[in-house]
Amino acid sequence: MIKTLLDRNANAAILLAGILAIVVGVGVARFAFTSLLPFMLEDFLSLTYAGILASFNFVGYLAGALFSVFIKDINTKVKYFRVGIILSILTTLVLATTSSEIVWLFSRMIAGFGSAMVLIVGASLVMVKLNLKDKTKAMGIHFSGIGFAIVISELISQYVLSNGTWPDAWLALALFASVASFYVMYILSFDKVLKQDAPRHPFSRSIFSPYVMLLILAYFTEGVGFVVQGTFLPDIINSLEGLKGAGNLGWLIVGIAGIPSSILWMRLAHNYGSVNIIIIAMALQIVGILIPTLSTNIILNLLSGALYGSTFIGLVALFLNYGGQLAGKNPVVLMGAMTAAYGIGQVGAPLYSVALVNYFGNYNITLYVTSFIVFVGIVFLLVAKKLEKEDLNVKRLVK
């Protein structure tokens, strides 16, 4: 078994390295911020500045996501993937060792860029290296790493916090990421330089039909739905009467629920249609968003975390997989447009969230606005379904 996990061409080793890469680039460099936010709010950050930091992180991620679209050569992808791993570690060390707000601002933006390199470019490396004819199920396992990223970063943070401070937790996370990165960079590399000549297809504006534009707008609303709970969920739960201290348990449940989600949602989409399943997942996400505004019951609010974790990862996989089907010979262009829309939602949501919380004194209005925006996304999808019945070209593309 150990020999297999050290074989850089073994599927088990490739998947393990891919999951660990996500733990480093997404768990440590992104989601640990959510886990540690309640503790940093106590003696260092204001809620307003936390929202700005989150927004800058997503600006960096959006820039990295769009940049990654244009990296065609596989050997260049390996280089930028390694850059992403290194940036994820260094920016985490910055949070452990500095207290300058300006330094933190640029650090979070650079961390966002690094996360994109690890998640997006890393996924393409895993896909190329896997020795399988049908890689769909294996990639579902790979993206379960997002759930593992939340769980592992949360467990490390809480263990350190039981005897230390949040800077200690950042330091421990950076050390863990450093150790894991050696294995990740060893496995996700190639024995020799590969040549990969990607075919070039002319760009056609016809790909952006009204049907596709509605899907892109729906994905924008999901970017908003993802980021509010993804940034503030522990603090939302902690702010409820009688639930102070329960926020991090809720966040742990987010990760646990997220681990199998992409695999399950993709299977349902295969059986019942992508748009139908996306609508159901977004509706469940709305329920999860609204629960903290309706009840202070701890079980219900932990369910809120479970609904969030079990939907947001799956929705990314569902949208991008369906976009890839629709794109035909132009997947890069359409997936880039979808990523941009999602990213714009991510950047804007933390800013309106903190503005509304500061004005009203609680998260209720923020959650109402967020749930309404996601609901609008469902409306876009329902209109798209109506167009689909009338558009033979759409039917032809998704057969």
CSV table of C-alpha atoms in Angstrom, one decimal:
chain,number,residue,atom,x,y,z
A,1,MET,CA,0.0,0.0,0.0
A,2,ILE,CA,2.8,2.4,0.9
A,3,LYS,CA,4.6,1.6,-2.3
A,4,THR,CA,1.4,2.3,-4.3
A,5,LEU,CA,1.0,5.7,-2.6
A,6,LEU,CA,4.5,6.6,-3.5
A,7,ASP,CA,4.0,5.7,-7.1
A,8,ARG,CA,3.3,8.9,-8.9
A,9,ASN,CA,1.5,7.0,-11.7
A,10,ALA,CA,-0.8,5.1,-9.4
A,11,ASN,CA,-4.4,6.3,-9.4
A,12,ALA,CA,-4.7,6.1,-5.6
A,13,ALA,CA,-1.6,8.2,-5.1
A,14,ILE,CA,-2.9,10.8,-7.7
A,15,LEU,CA,-6.3,11.1,-6.0
A,16,LEU,CA,-4.7,11.4,-2.6
A,17,ALA,CA,-2.3,14.1,-3.8
A,18,GLY,CA,-5.2,15.9,-5.4
A,19,ILE,CA,-7.2,15.9,-2.3
A,20,LEU,CA,-4.3,17.0,-0.2
A,21,ALA,CA,-3.6,19.8,-2.7
A,22,ILE,CA,-7.2,21.0,-2.2
A,23,VAL,CA,-6.7,20.9,1.6
A,24,VAL,CA,-3.6,23.1,1.3
A,25,GLY,CA,-4.9,25.5,-1.4
A,26,VAL,CA,-8.5,25.7,-0.4
A,27,GLY,CA,-8.7,24.5,3.2
A,28,VAL,CA,-5.7,26.3,4.6
A,29,ALA,CA,-5.5,29.2,2.3
A,30,ARG,CA,-9.2,30.0,2.1
A,31,PHE,CA,-11.6,28.2,4.4
A,32,ALA,CA,-9.5,28.3,7.6
A,33,PHE,CA,-10.2,32.0,7.5
A,34,THR,CA,-13.9,31.2,8.0
A,35,SER,CA,-13.1,28.8,10.8
A,36,LEU,CA,-10.9,31.3,12.7
A,37,LEU,CA,-13.0,34.4,11.9
A,38,PRO,CA,-15.0,34.3,15.2
A,39,PHE,CA,-11.8,34.3,17.2
A,40,MET,CA,-10.1,37.0,15.1
A,41,LEU,CA,-13.2,39.2,15.5
A,42,GLU,CA,-12.8,39.1,19.3
A,43,ASP,CA,-9.4,40.9,19.4
A,44,PHE,CA,-8.2,41.9,15.9
A,45,LEU,CA,-10.6,42.2,13.0
A,46,SER,CA,-13.7,44.3,12.7
A,47,LEU,CA,-16.6,42.7,10.8
A,48,THR,CA,-16.3,45.3,8.1
A,49,TYR,CA,-12.7,44.7,7.5
A,50,ALA,CA,-13.3,40.9,7.5
A,51,GLY,CA,-15.8,41.4,4.7
A,52,ILE,CA,-13.2,43.5,2.8
A,53,LEU,CA,-10.6,40.8,3.3
A,54,ALA,CA,-13.0,38.1,2.0
A,55,SER,CA,-13.9,40.2,-1.0
A,56,PHE,CA,-10.2,40.8,-1.9
A,57,ASN,CA,-9.6,37.0,-1.5
A,58,PHE,CA,-12.2,36.4,-4.1
A,59,VAL,CA,-10.8,39.1,-6.4
A,60,GLY,CA,-7.6,37.1,-6.3
A,61,TYR,CA,-9.4,33.9,-7.0
A,62,LEU,CA,-11.3,35.4,-9.9
A,63,ALA,CA,-8.1,36.7,-11.4
A,64,GLY,CA,-6.4,33.3,-11.0
A,65,ALA,CA,-9.4,31.4,-12.4
A,66,LEU,CA,-9.5,33.5,-15.5
A,67,PHE,CA,-5.7,33.4,-15.9
A,68,SER,CA,-5.8,29.6,-15.6
A,69,VAL,CA,-8.1,29.4,-18.7
A,70,PHE,CA,-5.2,30.5,-20.9
A,71,ILE,CA,-2.6,28.0,-19.6
A,72,LYS,CA,-2.5,25.4,-22.3
A,73,ASP,CA,0.8,23.7,-21.9
A,74,ILE,CA,0.8,20.8,-19.3
A,75,ASN,CA,4.3,21.5,-18.2
A,76,THR,CA,3.5,25.2,-17.6
A,77,LYS,CA,0.4,24.0,-15.6
A,78,VAL,CA,2.7,22.0,-13.3
A,79,LYS,CA,4.8,25.2,-12.7
A,80,TYR,CA,1.8,27.4,-11.9
A,81,PHE,CA,0.3,24.7,-9.7
A,82,ARG,CA,3.5,24.6,-7.6
A,83,VAL,CA,3.4,28.4,-7.5
A,84,GLY,CA,-0.2,28.2,-6.1
A,85,ILE,CA,0.9,25.7,-3.4
A,86,ILE,CA,3.8,27.9,-2.3
A,87,LEU,CA,1.6,31.1,-2.3
A,88,SER,CA,-1.0,29.2,-0.2
A,89,ILE,CA,1.7,28.4,2.4
A,90,LEU,CA,3.4,31.8,2.4
A,91,THR,CA,0.2,33.8,2.7
A,92,THR,CA,-0.9,31.7,5.6
A,93,LEU,CA,2.4,32.4,7.4
A,94,VAL,CA,1.7,36.1,6.8
A,95,LEU,CA,-1.5,35.8,8.9
A,96,ALA,CA,0.4,34.0,11.6
A,97,THR,CA,3.2,36.6,11.9
A,98,THR,CA,2.0,40.0,11.0
A,99,SER,CA,-0.8,42.4,12.1
A,100,SER,CA,-0.7,45.1,9.3
A,101,GLU,CA,-4.1,45.5,7.7
A,102,ILE,CA,-2.5,46.5,4.4
A,103,VAL,CA,-0.3,43.4,4.4
A,104,TRP,CA,-3.3,41.2,5.3
A,105,LEU,CA,-5.3,42.8,2.4
A,106,PHE,CA,-2.7,41.9,-0.2
A,107,SER,CA,-2.0,38.6,1.4
A,108,ARG,CA,-5.6,37.5,1.1
A,109,MET,CA,-5.7,38.6,-2.5
A,110,ILE,CA,-2.5,36.6,-3.3
A,111,ALA,CA,-3.9,33.7,-1.4
A,112,GLY,CA,-7.0,33.8,-3.6
A,113,PHE,CA,-4.8,33.6,-6.7
A,114,GLY,CA,-2.9,30.7,-5.2
A,115,SER,CA,-6.2,28.9,-4.4
A,116,ALA,CA,-7.3,29.1,-8.0
A,117,MET,CA,-4.0,27.7,-9.3
A,118,VAL,CA,-4.3,24.8,-6.9
A,119,LEU,CA,-8.0,24.0,-7.4
A,120,ILE,CA,-8.4,24.7,-11.1
A,121,VAL,CA,-5.0,23.9,-12.5
A,122,GLY,CA,-4.5,21.1,-10.0
A,123,ALA,CA,-7.8,19.5,-11.2
A,124,SER,CA,-6.5,19.5,-14.8
A,125,LEU,CA,-3.3,17.8,-13.7
A,126,VAL,CA,-5.2,15.1,-11.8
A,127,MET,CA,-7.4,14.5,-14.8
A,128,VAL,CA,-4.4,14.1,-17.2
A,129,LYS,CA,-2.5,11.8,-14.8
A,130,LEU,CA,-5.3,9.4,-14.0
A,131,ASN,CA,-5.0,6.1,-15.8
A,132,LEU,CA,-8.7,5.6,-16.4
A,133,LYS,CA,-10.9,5.6,-19.5
A,134,ASP,CA,-13.9,7.2,-17.7
A,135,LYS,CA,-12.6,9.7,-15.2
A,136,THR,CA,-16.0,11.2,-14.1
A,137,LYS,CA,-16.3,9.2,-10.9
A,138,ALA,CA,-12.7,9.7,-10.0
A,139,MET,CA,-13.0,13.4,-10.5
A,140,GLY,CA,-16.0,13.3,-8.2
A,141,ILE,CA,-13.7,11.8,-5.6
A,142,HIS,CA,-11.1,14.5,-6.3
A,143,PHE,CA,-13.6,17.3,-5.7
A,144,SER,CA,-14.7,15.7,-2.4
A,145,GLY,CA,-11.4,17.2,-1.3
A,146,ILE,CA,-13.2,20.5,-0.8
A,147,GLY,CA,-15.2,18.8,2.0
A,148,PHE,CA,-12.0,17.3,3.4
A,149,ALA,CA,-10.4,20.7,3.2
A,150,ILE,CA,-13.0,22.2,5.5
A,151,VAL,CA,-12.9,19.3,8.0
A,152,ILE,CA,-9.1,19.0,8.2
A,153,SER,CA,-8.5,22.8,8.5
A,154,GLU,CA,-11.2,23.1,11.1
A,155,LEU,CA,-9.9,20.2,13.2
A,156,ILE,CA,-6.3,21.6,13.2
A,157,SER,CA,-7.6,25.0,14.1
A,158,GLN,CA,-9.8,23.9,16.9
A,159,TYR,CA,-7.0,21.6,18.4
A,160,VAL,CA,-4.6,24.5,18.5
A,161,LEU,CA,-7.1,26.9,19.8
A,162,SER,CA,-7.9,24.6,22.7
A,163,ASN,CA,-4.4,25.5,24.1
A,164,GLY,CA,-3.3,28.5,22.1
A,165,THR,CA,-4.3,31.5,20.1
A,166,TRP,CA,-5.5,32.1,16.5
A,167,PRO,CA,-2.0,33.2,15.3
A,168,ASP,CA,-0.8,29.8,16.7
A,169,ALA,CA,-3.5,28.1,14.6
A,170,TRP,CA,-2.4,29.9,11.4
A,171,LEU,CA,1.2,28.8,12.1
A,172,ALA,CA,0.1,25.2,12.7
A,173,LEU,CA,-1.9,25.3,9.4
A,174,ALA,CA,1.1,26.6,7.5
A,175,LEU,CA,3.3,23.9,8.9
A,176,PHE,CA,0.8,21.2,8.0
A,177,ALA,CA,0.5,22.6,4.5
A,178,SER,CA,4.3,22.7,4.1
A,179,VAL,CA,4.6,19.0,5.0
A,180,ALA,CA,1.7,18.0,2.8
A,181,SER,CA,3.1,20.0,-0.1
A,182,PHE,CA,6.2,17.8,-0.5
A,183,TYR,CA,4.0,14.7,-1.3
A,184,VAL,CA,1.6,16.8,-3.4
A,185,MET,CA,4.3,18.3,-5.7
A,186,TYR,CA,6.1,14.9,-6.0
A,187,ILE,CA,3.0,13.0,-7.1
A,188,LEU,CA,1.4,15.7,-9.3
A,189,SER,CA,4.4,16.0,-11.6
A,190,PHE,CA,5.6,14.0,-14.6
A,191,ASP,CA,8.5,11.7,-15.2
A,192,LYS,CA,9.4,13.5,-18.4
A,193,VAL,CA,8.4,16.6,-20.3
A,194,LEU,CA,5.1,16.1,-22.0
A,195,LYS,CA,4.0,17.7,-25.3
A,196,GLN,CA,0.4,18.6,-25.5
A,197,ASP,CA,-0.9,20.3,-28.6
A,198,ALA,CA,-4.3,21.5,-27.8
A,199,PRO,CA,-6.5,21.9,-30.9
A,200,ARG,CA,-7.7,25.5,-31.5
A,201,HIS,CA,-11.3,26.2,-32.5
A,202,PRO,CA,-12.6,29.6,-33.6
A,203,PHE,CA,-14.7,31.5,-31.1
A,204,SER,CA,-18.3,31.7,-32.0
A,205,ARG,CA,-20.7,34.2,-30.4
A,206,SER,CA,-23.6,31.9,-31.1
A,207,ILE,CA,-22.6,29.9,-28.0
A,208,PHE,CA,-24.0,32.7,-25.9
A,209,SER,CA,-27.6,32.0,-26.7
A,210,PRO,CA,-30.4,33.3,-24.4
A,211,TYR,CA,-30.5,29.8,-22.8
A,212,VAL,CA,-26.8,29.9,-22.0
A,213,MET,CA,-26.9,33.5,-20.7
A,214,LEU,CA,-29.7,32.5,-18.2
A,215,LEU,CA,-27.4,29.7,-17.0
A,216,ILE,CA,-24.6,32.2,-16.5
A,217,LEU,CA,-26.8,34.6,-14.6
A,218,ALA,CA,-28.0,31.7,-12.4
A,219,TYR,CA,-24.4,30.8,-11.7
A,220,PHE,CA,-23.8,34.4,-10.7
A,221,THR,CA,-26.5,34.1,-8.1
A,222,GLU,CA,-25.0,30.9,-6.8
A,223,GLY,CA,-21.7,32.8,-6.4
A,224,VAL,CA,-23.5,35.0,-4.0
A,225,GLY,CA,-25.2,32.1,-2.3
A,226,PHE,CA,-21.9,30.4,-1.7
A,227,VAL,CA,-19.9,33.2,-0.3
A,228,VAL,CA,-22.1,34.6,2.5
A,229,GLN,CA,-22.3,31.4,4.5
A,230,GLY,CA,-18.8,30.4,3.3
A,231,THR,CA,-17.4,33.5,5.0
A,232,PHE,CA,-19.7,34.1,7.9
A,233,LEU,CA,-21.5,30.9,8.9
A,234,PRO,CA,-19.7,30.3,12.2
A,235,ASP,CA,-20.3,33.9,13.3
A,236,ILE,CA,-23.9,33.7,12.1
A,237,ILE,CA,-24.6,30.7,14.4
A,238,ASN,CA,-22.6,32.2,17.3
A,239,SER,CA,-24.6,35.4,17.0
A,240,LEU,CA,-27.9,33.6,17.7
A,241,GLU,CA,-29.3,33.6,21.3
A,242,GLY,CA,-28.0,30.6,23.2
A,243,LEU,CA,-25.7,29.3,20.4
A,244,LYS,CA,-22.5,31.2,21.1
A,245,GLY,CA,-19.6,28.7,20.6
A,246,ALA,CA,-21.6,26.4,18.4
A,247,GLY,CA,-20.5,28.1,15.2
A,248,ASN,CA,-17.4,26.0,14.6
A,249,LEU,CA,-19.4,22.8,15.1
A,250,GLY,CA,-21.7,24.0,12.4
A,251,TRP,CA,-18.7,24.7,10.1
A,252,LEU,CA,-17.3,21.2,10.8
A,253,ILE,CA,-20.6,19.7,9.7
A,254,VAL,CA,-20.4,21.8,6.5
A,255,GLY,CA,-17.2,20.0,5.6
A,256,ILE,CA,-18.5,16.5,6.5
A,257,ALA,CA,-21.7,17.1,4.5
A,258,GLY,CA,-19.7,18.4,1.6
A,259,ILE,CA,-17.4,15.3,1.2
A,260,PRO,CA,-19.8,13.0,-0.7
A,261,SER,CA,-21.9,15.8,-2.2
A,262,SER,CA,-20.4,16.2,-5.7
A,263,ILE,CA,-20.5,12.5,-6.3
A,264,LEU,CA,-24.2,12.2,-5.3
A,265,TRP,CA,-25.4,15.3,-7.1
A,266,MET,CA,-23.6,14.3,-10.3
A,267,ARG,CA,-25.2,10.9,-10.3
A,268,LEU,CA,-28.6,12.5,-9.8
A,269,ALA,CA,-28.0,14.9,-12.7
A,270,HIS,CA,-27.1,12.0,-14.9
A,271,ASN,CA,-30.4,10.3,-14.1
A,272,TYR,CA,-32.8,13.3,-14.0
A,273,GLY,CA,-31.1,16.1,-15.9
A,274,SER,CA,-28.6,18.8,-14.8
A,275,VAL,CA,-31.0,21.8,-14.7
A,276,ASN,CA,-33.6,19.9,-12.7
A,277,ILE,CA,-31.1,18.9,-10.1
A,278,ILE,CA,-29.4,22.3,-10.0
A,279,ILE,CA,-32.9,23.8,-9.2
A,280,ILE,CA,-33.4,21.3,-6.3
A,281,ALA,CA,-29.9,21.9,-4.9
A,282,MET,CA,-30.4,25.7,-5.0
A,283,ALA,CA,-33.8,25.4,-3.3
A,284,LEU,CA,-32.3,23.3,-0.5
A,285,GLN,CA,-29.5,26.0,-0.2
A,286,ILE,CA,-32.2,28.7,0.3
A,287,VAL,CA,-33.7,26.7,3.1
A,288,GLY,CA,-30.3,26.4,4.8
A,289,ILE,CA,-29.7,30.2,4.4
A,290,LEU,CA,-33.0,31.1,6.0
A,291,ILE,CA,-32.9,28.7,9.0
A,292,PRO,CA,-30.9,31.1,11.2
A,293,THR,CA,-33.5,33.8,10.6
A,294,LEU,CA,-36.3,31.6,11.7
A,295,SER,CA,-35.0,29.6,14.7
A,296,THR,CA,-32.3,29.5,17.4
A,297,ASN,CA,-32.7,25.8,17.8
A,298,ILE,CA,-29.2,24.3,17.6
A,299,ILE,CA,-30.2,21.2,15.7
A,300,LEU,CA,-31.9,23.2,13.0
A,301,ASN,CA,-28.9,25.6,12.7
A,302,LEU,CA,-26.5,22.6,12.4
A,303,LEU,CA,-28.8,21.4,9.7
A,304,SER,CA,-28.3,24.8,8.0
A,305,GLY,CA,-24.6,24.0,7.9
A,306,ALA,CA,-25.3,20.5,6.5
A,307,LEU,CA,-27.5,21.9,3.8
A,308,TYR,CA,-24.9,24.5,2.8
A,309,GLY,CA,-22.1,21.9,2.7
A,310,SER,CA,-24.1,19.4,0.8
A,311,THR,CA,-25.1,21.9,-1.9
A,312,PHE,CA,-22.4,24.5,-2.6
A,313,ILE,CA,-19.7,22.0,-3.7
A,314,GLY,CA,-22.2,20.0,-5.8
A,315,LEU,CA,-23.5,23.1,-7.5
A,316,VAL,CA,-20.1,24.1,-8.7
A,317,ALA,CA,-19.6,20.6,-10.2
A,318,LEU,CA,-23.1,20.6,-11.7
A,319,PHE,CA,-22.9,24.0,-13.4
A,320,LEU,CA,-19.4,23.6,-14.8
A,321,ASN,CA,-20.1,20.0,-16.0
A,322,TYR,CA,-23.3,21.1,-17.8
A,323,GLY,CA,-21.5,24.2,-19.2
A,324,GLY,CA,-18.8,21.9,-20.6
A,325,GLN,CA,-21.6,19.8,-22.3
A,326,LEU,CA,-23.2,22.9,-23.9
A,327,ALA,CA,-19.9,24.4,-25.0
A,328,GLY,CA,-19.1,21.8,-27.6
A,329,LYS,CA,-15.7,22.7,-29.0
A,330,ASN,CA,-15.4,25.9,-27.0
A,331,PRO,CA,-15.4,24.8,-23.4
A,332,VAL,CA,-12.7,27.3,-22.3
A,333,VAL,CA,-14.7,30.3,-23.4
A,334,LEU,CA,-18.0,29.3,-21.8
A,335,MET,CA,-16.4,28.0,-18.6
A,336,GLY,CA,-14.4,31.2,-18.3
A,337,ALA,CA,-17.5,33.2,-18.7
A,338,MET,CA,-19.3,31.1,-16.0
A,339,THR,CA,-16.3,31.4,-13.7
A,340,ALA,CA,-16.3,35.2,-14.1
A,341,ALA,CA,-20.0,35.5,-13.3
A,342,TYR,CA,-19.6,33.3,-10.2
A,343,GLY,CA,-16.5,35.3,-9.2
A,344,ILE,CA,-18.3,38.6,-9.4
A,345,GLY,CA,-21.0,37.3,-7.1
A,346,GLN,CA,-18.3,36.2,-4.7
A,347,VAL,CA,-16.6,39.6,-4.7
A,348,GLY,CA,-19.7,41.6,-4.1
A,349,ALA,CA,-21.5,39.5,-1.5
A,350,PRO,CA,-19.2,40.0,1.5
A,351,LEU,CA,-19.4,43.8,1.0
A,352,TYR,CA,-23.2,44.1,1.1
A,353,SER,CA,-23.3,41.5,3.9
A,354,VAL,CA,-21.2,43.6,6.3
A,355,ALA,CA,-23.0,46.8,5.3
A,356,LEU,CA,-26.4,45.3,6.2
A,357,VAL,CA,-25.1,43.6,9.4
A,358,ASN,CA,-23.6,46.9,10.6
A,359,TYR,CA,-26.8,48.8,9.8
A,360,PHE,CA,-29.4,46.4,11.2
A,361,GLY,CA,-27.3,44.8,14.0
A,362,ASN,CA,-27.8,41.2,12.9
A,363,TYR,CA,-27.5,38.8,9.9
A,364,ASN,CA,-31.2,38.5,9.2
A,365,ILE,CA,-31.5,41.0,6.4
A,366,THR,CA,-28.3,39.8,4.8
A,367,LEU,CA,-29.6,36.3,4.8
A,368,TYR,CA,-33.0,37.4,3.4
A,369,VAL,CA,-31.3,39.3,0.6
A,370,THR,CA,-29.0,36.4,-0.2
A,371,SER,CA,-31.8,33.9,-0.3
A,372,PHE,CA,-33.8,36.2,-2.6
A,373,ILE,CA,-30.8,36.4,-5.0
A,374,VAL,CA,-30.5,32.6,-5.1
A,375,PHE,CA,-34.2,32.4,-5.7
A,376,VAL,CA,-33.8,34.7,-8.6
A,377,GLY,CA,-31.3,32.2,-9.9
A,378,ILE,CA,-33.9,29.5,-9.7
A,379,VAL,CA,-36.3,31.7,-11.7
A,380,PHE,CA,-33.6,32.1,-14.4
A,381,LEU,CA,-33.3,28.4,-14.6
A,382,LEU,CA,-37.1,27.8,-14.9
A,383,VAL,CA,-37.2,30.3,-17.7
A,384,ALA,CA,-34.2,28.5,-19.3
A,385,LYS,CA,-36.1,25.2,-19.1
A,386,LYS,CA,-39.0,26.8,-21.0
A,387,LEU,CA,-36.5,28.0,-23.6
A,388,GLU,CA,-35.0,24.5,-23.8
A,389,LYS,CA,-38.3,23.0,-24.9
A,390,GLU,CA,-38.5,25.6,-27.7
A,391,ASP,CA,-34.8,25.5,-28.8
A,392,LEU,CA,-33.8,22.5,-30.9
A,393,ASN,CA,-30.2,23.6,-31.0
A,394,VAL,CA,-30.0,23.3,-27.1
A,395,LYS,CA,-31.4,19.8,-27.3
A,396,ARG,CA,-28.9,18.9,-30.0
A,397,LEU,CA,-25.9,20.2,-27.9
A,398,VAL,CA,-26.8,18.3,-24.7
A,399,LYS,CA,-27.6,14.9,-26.2
